[in-house]
Tab-separated table of C-alpha atoms in Angstrom:
chain	number	residue	atom	x	y	z
A	1135	MET	CA	0.963	-19.539	6.565
A	1136	LYS	CA	2.754	-18.078	3.552
A	1137	ILE	CA	2.646	-14.318	3.119
A	1138	PRO	CA	3.114	-13.053	-0.444
A	1139	PHE	CA	5.179	-9.953	-1.068
A	1140	LEU	CA	2.184	-8.329	-2.768
A	1141	ASP	CA	-1.401	-9.553	-2.978
A	1142	LEU	CA	-2.949	-8.167	-6.156
A	1143	LYS	CA	-5.786	-10.674	-6.180
A	1144	SER	CA	-7.252	-9.285	-2.936
A	1145	ALA	CA	-7.053	-5.748	-4.290
A	1146	HIS	CA	-9.084	-6.748	-7.302
A	1147	GLU	CA	-11.548	-8.714	-5.198
A	1148	GLU	CA	-12.255	-5.609	-3.132
A	1149	LEU	CA	-13.184	-3.700	-6.289
A	1150	ARG	CA	-14.562	-6.592	-8.338
A	1151	LYS	CA	-18.024	-5.122	-9.020
A	1152	ASP	CA	-16.707	-1.731	-10.074
A	1153	LEU	CA	-13.931	-3.269	-12.153
A	1154	GLN	CA	-16.445	-5.505	-13.913
A	1155	LYS	CA	-18.588	-2.481	-14.731
A	1156	ALA	CA	-15.548	-0.699	-16.129
A	1157	TYR	CA	-14.659	-3.721	-18.268
A	1158	ASP	CA	-18.219	-4.039	-19.571
A	1159	ARG	CA	-18.357	-0.316	-20.332
A	1160	VAL	CA	-15.238	-0.546	-22.490
A	1161	LEU	CA	-16.377	-3.743	-24.213
A	1162	GLU	CA	-19.743	-2.245	-25.073
A	1163	SER	CA	-18.228	1.011	-26.336
A	1164	GLY	CA	-16.512	-0.645	-29.276
A	1165	SER	CA	-13.655	1.870	-28.830
A	1166	TYR	CA	-10.425	0.438	-27.432
A	1167	ILE	CA	-7.670	2.945	-28.276
A	1168	LEU	CA	-7.713	6.742	-27.719
A	1169	GLY	CA	-11.312	6.919	-26.570
A	1170	LYS	CA	-13.390	8.460	-23.809
A	1171	GLU	CA	-11.949	6.358	-20.971
A	1172	VAL	CA	-8.425	7.627	-21.631
A	1173	GLU	CA	-9.665	11.216	-21.941
A	1174	GLN	CA	-11.547	10.998	-18.656
A	1175	PHE	CA	-8.693	9.284	-16.851
A	1176	GLU	CA	-6.276	11.951	-18.036
A	1177	GLU	CA	-8.577	14.655	-16.653
A	1178	GLU	CA	-9.012	12.843	-13.329
A	1179	PHE	CA	-5.316	12.074	-12.945
A	1180	SER	CA	-4.413	15.679	-13.739
A	1181	GLU	CA	-6.742	16.857	-10.997
A	1182	TYR	CA	-5.336	14.283	-8.579
A	1183	CYS	CA	-1.740	15.313	-9.269
A	1184	GLN	CA	-2.657	19.021	-9.175
A	1185	VAL	CA	-1.356	19.673	-12.682
A	1186	SER	CA	-2.827	21.097	-15.871
A	1187	HIS	CA	-2.072	18.220	-18.235
A	1188	SER	CA	-1.818	14.445	-18.220
A	1189	VAL	CA	-1.076	12.222	-21.215
A	1190	GLY	CA	-1.585	8.470	-21.065
A	1191	VAL	CA	1.234	6.405	-22.581
A	1192	GLY	CA	2.266	2.775	-22.860
A	1193	ASN	CA	4.405	2.443	-19.723
A	1194	GLY	CA	6.586	4.342	-17.274
A	1195	LEU	CA	9.804	3.974	-19.280
A	1196	ASP	CA	8.086	5.447	-22.326
A	1197	ALA	CA	6.776	8.316	-20.196
A	1198	LEU	CA	10.320	9.398	-19.280
A	1199	HIS	CA	11.688	8.752	-22.770
A	1200	LEU	CA	8.931	10.789	-24.415
A	1201	ILE	CA	9.461	13.695	-22.019
A	1202	LEU	CA	13.133	13.831	-22.969
A	1203	ARG	CA	12.296	13.634	-26.681
A	1204	ALA	CA	9.635	16.321	-26.323
A	1205	PHE	CA	12.177	18.632	-24.700
A	1206	GLY	CA	14.504	18.055	-27.643
A	1207	ILE	CA	17.104	16.229	-25.566
A	1208	GLY	CA	19.207	13.761	-27.527
A	1209	ALA	CA	22.614	12.834	-28.887
A	1210	GLY	CA	25.454	14.845	-27.376
A	1211	ASP	CA	23.417	15.870	-24.334
A	1212	GLU	CA	23.803	14.729	-20.730
A	1213	VAL	CA	21.066	13.984	-18.218
A	1214	ILE	CA	21.780	13.676	-14.511
A	1215	VAL	CA	20.252	10.549	-12.957
A	1216	PRO	CA	20.445	8.921	-9.533
A	1217	SER	CA	23.106	6.251	-9.256
A	1218	ASN	CA	20.682	4.399	-6.980
A	1219	THR	CA	17.550	3.580	-8.962
A	1220	TYR	CA	15.919	1.001	-11.197
A	1221	ILE	CA	17.598	0.796	-14.586
A	1222	ALA	CA	14.512	2.145	-16.409
A	1223	THR	CA	15.469	5.678	-15.361
A	1224	TRP	CA	18.808	5.322	-17.146
A	1225	LEU	CA	17.295	3.522	-20.142
A	1226	ALA	CA	14.975	6.444	-20.851
A	1227	VAL	CA	18.028	8.671	-21.225
A	1228	SER	CA	19.776	6.140	-23.452
A	1229	TYR	CA	16.696	5.764	-25.681
A	1230	SER	CA	16.687	9.518	-26.264
A	1231	GLY	CA	20.311	9.330	-27.441
A	1232	ALA	CA	21.643	11.304	-24.465
A	1233	THR	CA	24.128	10.083	-21.847
A	1234	PRO	CA	23.104	9.317	-18.242
A	1235	VAL	CA	25.369	10.988	-15.672
A	1236	PRO	CA	24.987	9.286	-12.258
A	1237	VAL	CA	24.892	11.190	-8.973
A	1238	GLU	CA	25.041	9.465	-5.585
A	1239	PRO	CA	22.099	9.439	-3.148
A	1240	ASP	CA	21.703	10.636	0.402
A	1241	LEU	CA	22.362	7.465	2.399
A	1242	ALA	CA	19.546	8.226	4.852
A	1243	THR	CA	16.717	8.583	2.315
A	1244	TYR	CA	18.175	6.729	-0.725
A	1245	ASN	CA	17.114	9.654	-2.951
A	1246	ILE	CA	19.492	11.754	-5.039
A	1247	ASP	CA	21.627	14.096	-2.926
A	1248	PRO	CA	20.976	17.746	-3.912
A	1249	MET	CA	24.406	18.707	-2.540
A	1250	LYS	CA	26.058	16.526	-5.196
A	1251	VAL	CA	23.903	17.472	-8.180
A	1252	GLU	CA	25.553	20.777	-9.066
A	1253	LEU	CA	28.999	19.158	-9.110
A	1254	ALA	CA	27.860	16.923	-11.997
A	1255	ILE	CA	26.555	19.714	-14.239
A	1256	THR	CA	28.527	20.464	-17.408
A	1257	SER	CA	27.904	22.527	-20.526
A	1258	ARG	CA	26.208	19.457	-22.012
A	1259	THR	CA	23.725	18.934	-19.152
A	1260	LYS	CA	20.158	19.445	-20.297
A	1261	ALA	CA	18.072	17.858	-17.525
A	1262	ILE	CA	17.976	16.200	-14.128
A	1263	ILE	CA	15.776	13.157	-13.581
A	1264	VAL	CA	14.821	12.967	-9.914
A	1265	VAL	CA	13.450	9.609	-8.720
A	1266	HIS	CA	11.010	9.496	-5.809
A	1267	LEU	CA	12.407	6.118	-4.837
A	1268	TYR	CA	10.296	3.564	-2.952
A	1269	GLY	CA	7.445	6.113	-2.800
A	1270	GLN	CA	9.275	8.820	-0.839
A	1271	PRO	CA	9.626	12.243	-2.496
A	1272	ALA	CA	13.109	13.558	-3.134
A	1273	ASP	CA	14.169	16.969	-1.824
A	1274	MET	CA	12.932	18.996	-4.771
A	1275	ASP	CA	13.359	22.644	-3.777
A	1276	PRO	CA	17.183	22.788	-3.741
A	1277	ILE	CA	17.293	20.774	-6.954
A	1278	SER	CA	14.890	23.214	-8.616
A	1279	VAL	CA	17.050	26.140	-7.521
A	1280	ILE	CA	20.138	24.521	-9.038
A	1281	ALA	CA	18.277	23.689	-12.266
A	1282	LYS	CA	16.970	27.228	-12.650
A	1283	LYS	CA	20.456	28.639	-12.072
A	1284	HIS	CA	21.869	26.510	-14.904
A	1285	GLY	CA	18.854	26.645	-17.224
A	1286	ILE	CA	18.159	22.903	-17.224
A	1287	LYS	CA	14.948	20.876	-16.947
A	1288	VAL	CA	13.783	18.943	-13.884
A	1289	ILE	CA	11.965	15.681	-14.639
A	1290	GLU	CA	10.344	13.555	-11.941
A	1291	ASP	CA	10.447	9.781	-12.139
A	1292	ALA	CA	7.298	9.258	-10.081
A	1293	ALA	CA	6.804	5.601	-11.039
A	1294	GLN	CA	6.713	4.525	-7.382
A	1295	ALA	CA	5.145	7.608	-5.812
A	1296	HIS	CA	1.496	7.992	-6.851
A	1297	GLY	CA	-0.036	10.370	-4.310
A	1298	ALA	CA	3.139	11.211	-2.367
A	1299	ARG	CA	3.544	14.801	-1.174
A	1300	TYR	CA	6.528	17.111	-0.827
A	1301	LYS	CA	5.895	20.034	1.531
A	1302	GLY	CA	2.183	19.524	0.979
A	1303	ARG	CA	2.377	19.351	-2.825
A	1304	ARG	CA	1.719	16.224	-4.858
A	1305	VAL	CA	4.548	14.703	-6.818
A	1306	GLY	CA	3.949	14.926	-10.543
A	1307	GLY	CA	3.834	18.706	-10.574
A	1308	LEU	CA	7.064	19.566	-8.765
A	1309	GLY	CA	9.291	19.811	-11.836
A	1310	ASP	CA	8.891	20.578	-15.526
A	1311	ALA	CA	7.289	17.191	-16.165
A	1312	ALA	CA	6.858	13.790	-14.536
A	1313	GLY	CA	6.655	10.206	-15.693
A	1314	PHE	CA	4.397	7.666	-13.976
A	1315	SER	CA	4.156	3.900	-14.340
A	1316	PHE	CA	0.936	1.932	-13.906
A	1317	TYR	CA	2.602	-1.480	-13.845
A	1318	PRO	CA	0.254	-3.806	-11.872
A	1319	GLY	CA	2.385	-3.798	-8.718
A	1320	LYS	CA	2.423	0.001	-8.370
A	1321	ASN	CA	0.290	1.852	-5.812
A	1322	LEU	CA	-1.911	2.802	-8.752
A	1323	GLY	CA	-1.604	-0.206	-11.002
A	1324	ALA	CA	-3.398	-1.362	-14.123
A	1325	ILE	CA	-3.966	-4.991	-15.120
A	1326	GLY	CA	-1.225	-4.673	-17.717
A	1327	ASP	CA	1.321	-2.042	-18.634
A	1328	GLY	CA	0.519	1.641	-18.695
A	1329	GLY	CA	1.983	5.026	-17.901
A	1330	ALA	CA	1.400	8.770	-17.971
A	1331	VAL	CA	3.178	12.080	-18.358
A	1332	THR	CA	2.047	14.952	-16.137
A	1333	THR	CA	3.028	18.592	-16.581
A	1334	ASN	CA	1.913	22.209	-16.375
A	1335	ASP	CA	3.575	22.894	-19.734
A	1336	ALA	CA	0.893	22.869	-22.450
A	1337	ASP	CA	3.424	22.759	-25.302
A	1338	LEU	CA	5.226	19.788	-23.766
A	1339	ALA	CA	1.962	17.896	-23.243
A	1340	ASP	CA	0.979	18.544	-26.865
A	1341	ARG	CA	4.327	17.307	-28.150
A	1342	VAL	CA	4.226	14.155	-25.982
A	1343	ARG	CA	0.701	13.484	-27.223
A	1344	MET	CA	1.948	13.706	-30.805
A	1345	LEU	CA	5.098	11.657	-30.239
A	1346	CYS	CA	3.272	8.795	-28.512
A	1347	ASN	CA	0.851	8.482	-31.460
A	1348	TYR	CA	3.226	7.931	-34.407
A	1349	GLY	CA	4.175	11.622	-34.460
A	1350	SER	CA	0.660	12.546	-35.480
A	1351	HIS	CA	-2.001	15.014	-34.330
A	1352	ILE	CA	-4.295	14.111	-37.208
A	1353	LYS	CA	-4.664	10.525	-38.400
A	1354	TYR	CA	-2.385	9.715	-41.342
A	1355	HIS	CA	-0.655	13.129	-41.061
A	1356	ASN	CA	2.719	12.388	-39.449
A	1357	GLU	CA	4.618	15.529	-38.499
A	1358	VAL	CA	7.657	13.799	-36.979
A	1359	LYS	CA	9.034	10.280	-36.579
A	1360	GLY	CA	7.029	9.261	-33.541
A	1361	PHE	CA	6.320	6.130	-31.514
A	1362	ASN	CA	3.419	3.863	-30.689
A	1363	SER	CA	2.979	4.261	-26.931
A	1364	ARG	CA	-0.642	4.715	-25.919
A	1365	LEU	CA	-2.597	3.938	-22.790
A	1366	ASP	CA	-5.474	1.732	-23.934
A	1367	GLU	CA	-9.132	2.158	-22.998
A	1368	LEU	CA	-9.377	-0.913	-20.780
A	1369	GLN	CA	-6.373	0.052	-18.668
A	1370	ALA	CA	-7.682	3.614	-18.370
A	1371	ALA	CA	-11.086	2.356	-17.203
A	1372	ILE	CA	-9.466	0.091	-14.604
A	1373	LEU	CA	-7.230	2.931	-13.414
A	1374	ARG	CA	-10.222	5.245	-13.008
A	1375	VAL	CA	-11.752	2.797	-10.547
A	1376	LYS	CA	-8.513	2.362	-8.640
A	1377	LEU	CA	-7.769	6.096	-8.573
A	1378	GLU	CA	-10.890	6.617	-6.471
A	1379	ASN	CA	-9.429	4.215	-3.904
A	1380	LEU	CA	-5.776	5.262	-4.093
A	1381	ASP	CA	-5.683	7.591	-1.080
A	1382	GLN	CA	-7.428	5.006	1.101
A	1383	TRP	CA	-4.993	2.297	-0.006
A	1384	ASN	CA	-2.026	4.600	0.554
A	1385	LEU	CA	-3.310	5.246	4.073
A	1386	ARG	CA	-3.346	1.516	4.730
A	1387	ARG	CA	0.254	1.334	3.542
A	1388	ALA	CA	1.182	4.183	5.883
A	1389	GLU	CA	-0.391	2.380	8.829
A	1390	ILE	CA	1.633	-0.752	8.077
A	1391	ALA	CA	4.806	1.314	7.674
A	1392	ALA	CA	4.178	3.003	11.044
A	1393	ARG	CA	3.894	-0.414	12.676
A	1394	TYR	CA	7.119	-1.591	11.062
A	1395	LEU	CA	8.946	1.574	12.118
A	1396	LYS	CA	7.755	1.161	15.689
A	1397	GLU	CA	8.470	-2.542	16.087
A	1398	LEU	CA	11.511	-3.173	13.875
A	1399	SER	CA	13.750	-0.230	14.690
A	1400	GLY	CA	16.987	-1.023	16.459
A	1401	GLY	CA	19.258	-4.035	16.385
A	1402	LYS	CA	21.049	-4.720	13.118
A	1403	PHE	CA	18.218	-3.232	11.054
A	1404	LEU	CA	18.288	0.193	9.493
A	1405	THR	CA	14.699	1.297	8.884
A	1406	PRO	CA	13.636	4.104	6.495
A	1407	VAL	CA	14.253	7.738	7.424
A	1408	VAL	CA	11.396	10.135	6.588
A	1409	PRO	CA	12.159	13.885	6.552
A	1410	ASP	CA	9.603	16.215	8.129
A	1411	TRP	CA	8.638	17.613	4.724
A	1412	ALA	CA	7.934	14.222	3.136
A	1413	GLU	CA	4.671	12.283	2.970
A	1414	PRO	CA	5.680	8.961	1.387
A	1415	VAL	CA	3.148	6.506	0.002
A	1416	TRP	CA	5.269	3.466	0.888
A	1417	HIS	CA	5.322	1.717	-2.448
A	1418	LEU	CA	8.070	-0.316	-0.795
A	1419	PHE	CA	9.181	-0.642	2.814
A	1420	VAL	CA	12.928	-1.107	2.506
A	1421	VAL	CA	15.224	-1.972	5.389
A	1422	ARG	CA	18.981	-2.416	5.345
A	1423	HIS	CA	20.904	-5.218	6.982
A	1424	VAL	CA	24.581	-6.184	6.843
A	1425	ASP	CA	23.613	-9.854	6.391
A	1426	ARG	CA	20.915	-9.128	3.825
A	1427	ASP	CA	21.377	-12.237	1.701
A	1428	LEU	CA	21.180	-14.548	4.709
A	1429	LEU	CA	18.143	-12.688	6.048
A	1430	HIS	CA	16.503	-12.901	2.637
A	1431	LYS	CA	16.998	-16.653	2.549
A	1432	ILE	CA	15.735	-17.208	6.112
A	1433	LEU	CA	12.592	-15.127	5.702
A	1434	ASN	CA	11.649	-16.693	2.378
A	1435	SER	CA	12.172	-20.173	3.808
A	1436	ASN	CA	9.809	-19.234	6.664
A	1437	GLY	CA	7.048	-18.151	4.316
A	1438	ILE	CA	7.653	-14.392	4.310
A	1439	GLY	CA	7.721	-12.981	0.797
A	1440	VAL	CA	10.608	-10.523	0.702
A	1441	LEU	CA	12.349	-9.092	-2.346
A	1442	ILE	CA	15.464	-7.081	-3.147
A	1443	HIS	CA	14.975	-3.676	-4.793
A	1444	TYR	CA	17.517	-3.776	-6.361
A	1445	PRO	CA	20.427	-6.249	-6.217
A	1446	ILE	CA	22.659	-4.584	-8.839
A	1447	PRO	CA	23.015	-0.807	-9.366
A	1448	PRO	CA	22.698	0.416	-12.970
A	1449	HIS	CA	26.375	1.341	-13.330
A	1450	LEU	CA	27.384	-2.297	-12.726
A	1451	GLN	CA	24.853	-3.786	-15.143
A	1452	GLY	CA	26.155	-5.272	-18.358
A	1453	ALA	CA	23.962	-2.846	-20.273
A	1454	TYR	CA	26.157	0.068	-19.165
A	1455	THR	CA	29.680	-1.281	-19.454
A	1456	ASP	CA	30.155	1.232	-22.280
A	1457	LEU	CA	30.142	4.093	-19.748
A	1458	GLY	CA	33.282	2.693	-18.115
A	1459	HIS	CA	32.041	2.636	-14.534
A	1460	VAL	CA	33.554	-0.067	-12.313
A	1461	LYS	CA	32.937	-1.419	-8.847
A	1462	GLY	CA	33.767	1.358	-6.424
A	1463	SER	CA	32.695	4.134	-8.805
A	1464	PHE	CA	29.587	4.862	-6.730
A	1465	PRO	CA	30.218	3.376	-3.274
A	1466	ILE	CA	27.072	4.744	-1.593
A	1467	SER	CA	24.808	3.129	-4.174
A	1468	GLU	CA	26.792	-0.087	-4.037
A	1469	LEU	CA	26.414	-0.227	-0.259
A	1470	ILE	CA	22.668	0.338	-0.539
A	1471	HIS	CA	22.211	-2.313	-3.222
A	1472	ASP	CA	24.195	-4.805	-1.139
A	1473	GLU	CA	22.070	-4.312	1.986
A	1474	VAL	CA	18.468	-3.476	1.048
A	1475	LEU	CA	15.549	-5.826	1.610
A	1476	SER	CA	11.885	-5.053	0.927
A	1477	LEU	CA	9.237	-6.304	3.369
A	1478	PRO	CA	5.583	-6.971	2.432
A	1479	ILE	CA	3.551	-3.740	2.520
A	1480	GLY	CA	0.502	-4.058	0.283
A	1481	PRO	CA	-2.755	-2.441	1.412
A	1482	HIS	CA	-4.369	-5.865	1.817
A	1483	ILE	CA	-2.062	-7.387	4.409
A	1484	SER	CA	-4.175	-8.627	7.315
A	1485	ALA	CA	-3.401	-7.907	10.969
A	1486	GLN	CA	-2.502	-11.571	11.415
A	1487	GLN	CA	-0.134	-11.513	8.444
A	1488	LEU	CA	1.507	-8.307	9.622
A	1489	ALA	CA	2.065	-9.745	13.077
A	1490	MET	CA	3.676	-12.826	11.561
A	1491	VAL	CA	6.005	-10.748	9.376
A	1492	ILE	CA	7.149	-8.716	12.379
A	1493	LYS	CA	7.645	-11.861	14.460
A	1494	GLU	CA	9.713	-13.633	11.801
A	1495	VAL	CA	11.809	-10.560	10.993
A	1496	ARG	CA	12.598	-9.993	14.674
A	1497	LYS	CA	13.531	-13.644	15.056
A	1498	ALA	CA	15.778	-13.557	12.003
A	1499	ASN	CA	17.462	-10.380	13.210
């Protein structure tokens, strides 16, 4: 029996009838861009995230980029980013014209270390992008205190954390704005690309809405040089169906994570650490192992779909050689990227599949 890392087909089978109705509704409407489905999804997602505004955009990278642009952040500015994240977080800063300034994570949680953030702030710092990595919220309160002290913005990269809570509050409304991705593999995923910006700042939401639509509030009246980054009607309709099921699916993920934590702790494995104030949604279940590459090979050869998130930290990617970082510049991130391995944790893993994963991982360990 082969166990895929993520089973999207089963997720869609569970909702097939409702998804078909959503598809038919869009097809029959004759409106495929900036229509009622997007409007209604934005309202529903705002309510879900406990924020005042939500703006659908083309993808998660665009969401972060547009937030930075809307805040007027650009050339000559610096934005603090985690050194341990997917490169999209850094790319958003680069697209705005600003410079990403990496800060190391807390080794226990893999999220940016608040104790190190203030040390990276300069007169050019305009924002901090905090990533809720793997679906676990970062420690937001101390970061917000630091940001307020220095007069800089706090932006959440919530691409992997749909529904996660920090001290009882949903991510997406913990900073000045947040960017979400609806890539198909996310906890809330479309059947193509998609993203959203959430915020309680009405002016920011209005500016993002203009920027993502060619810099226009009124058709053919372009106020600024904008972009084409819009969530389309079909993706919005699909997301509306899935949003109704998101909490239930996240609960299934949590149950699988609890089983992993119970049965895989100890030995050479380092399992995730969850602070008391965090309610993760387990987009990924990431373990660390000193012989990660060997373990990866063994498990895949035995039919267990495991992946590495992520093998190379952003500062060592060819895309960022211009920043002058070298191996050893961010040793905590480098250690993490050398040892992490993601186990299957979709909401549609069967009890039999879960048992097999645990058995094979124990045997390989």
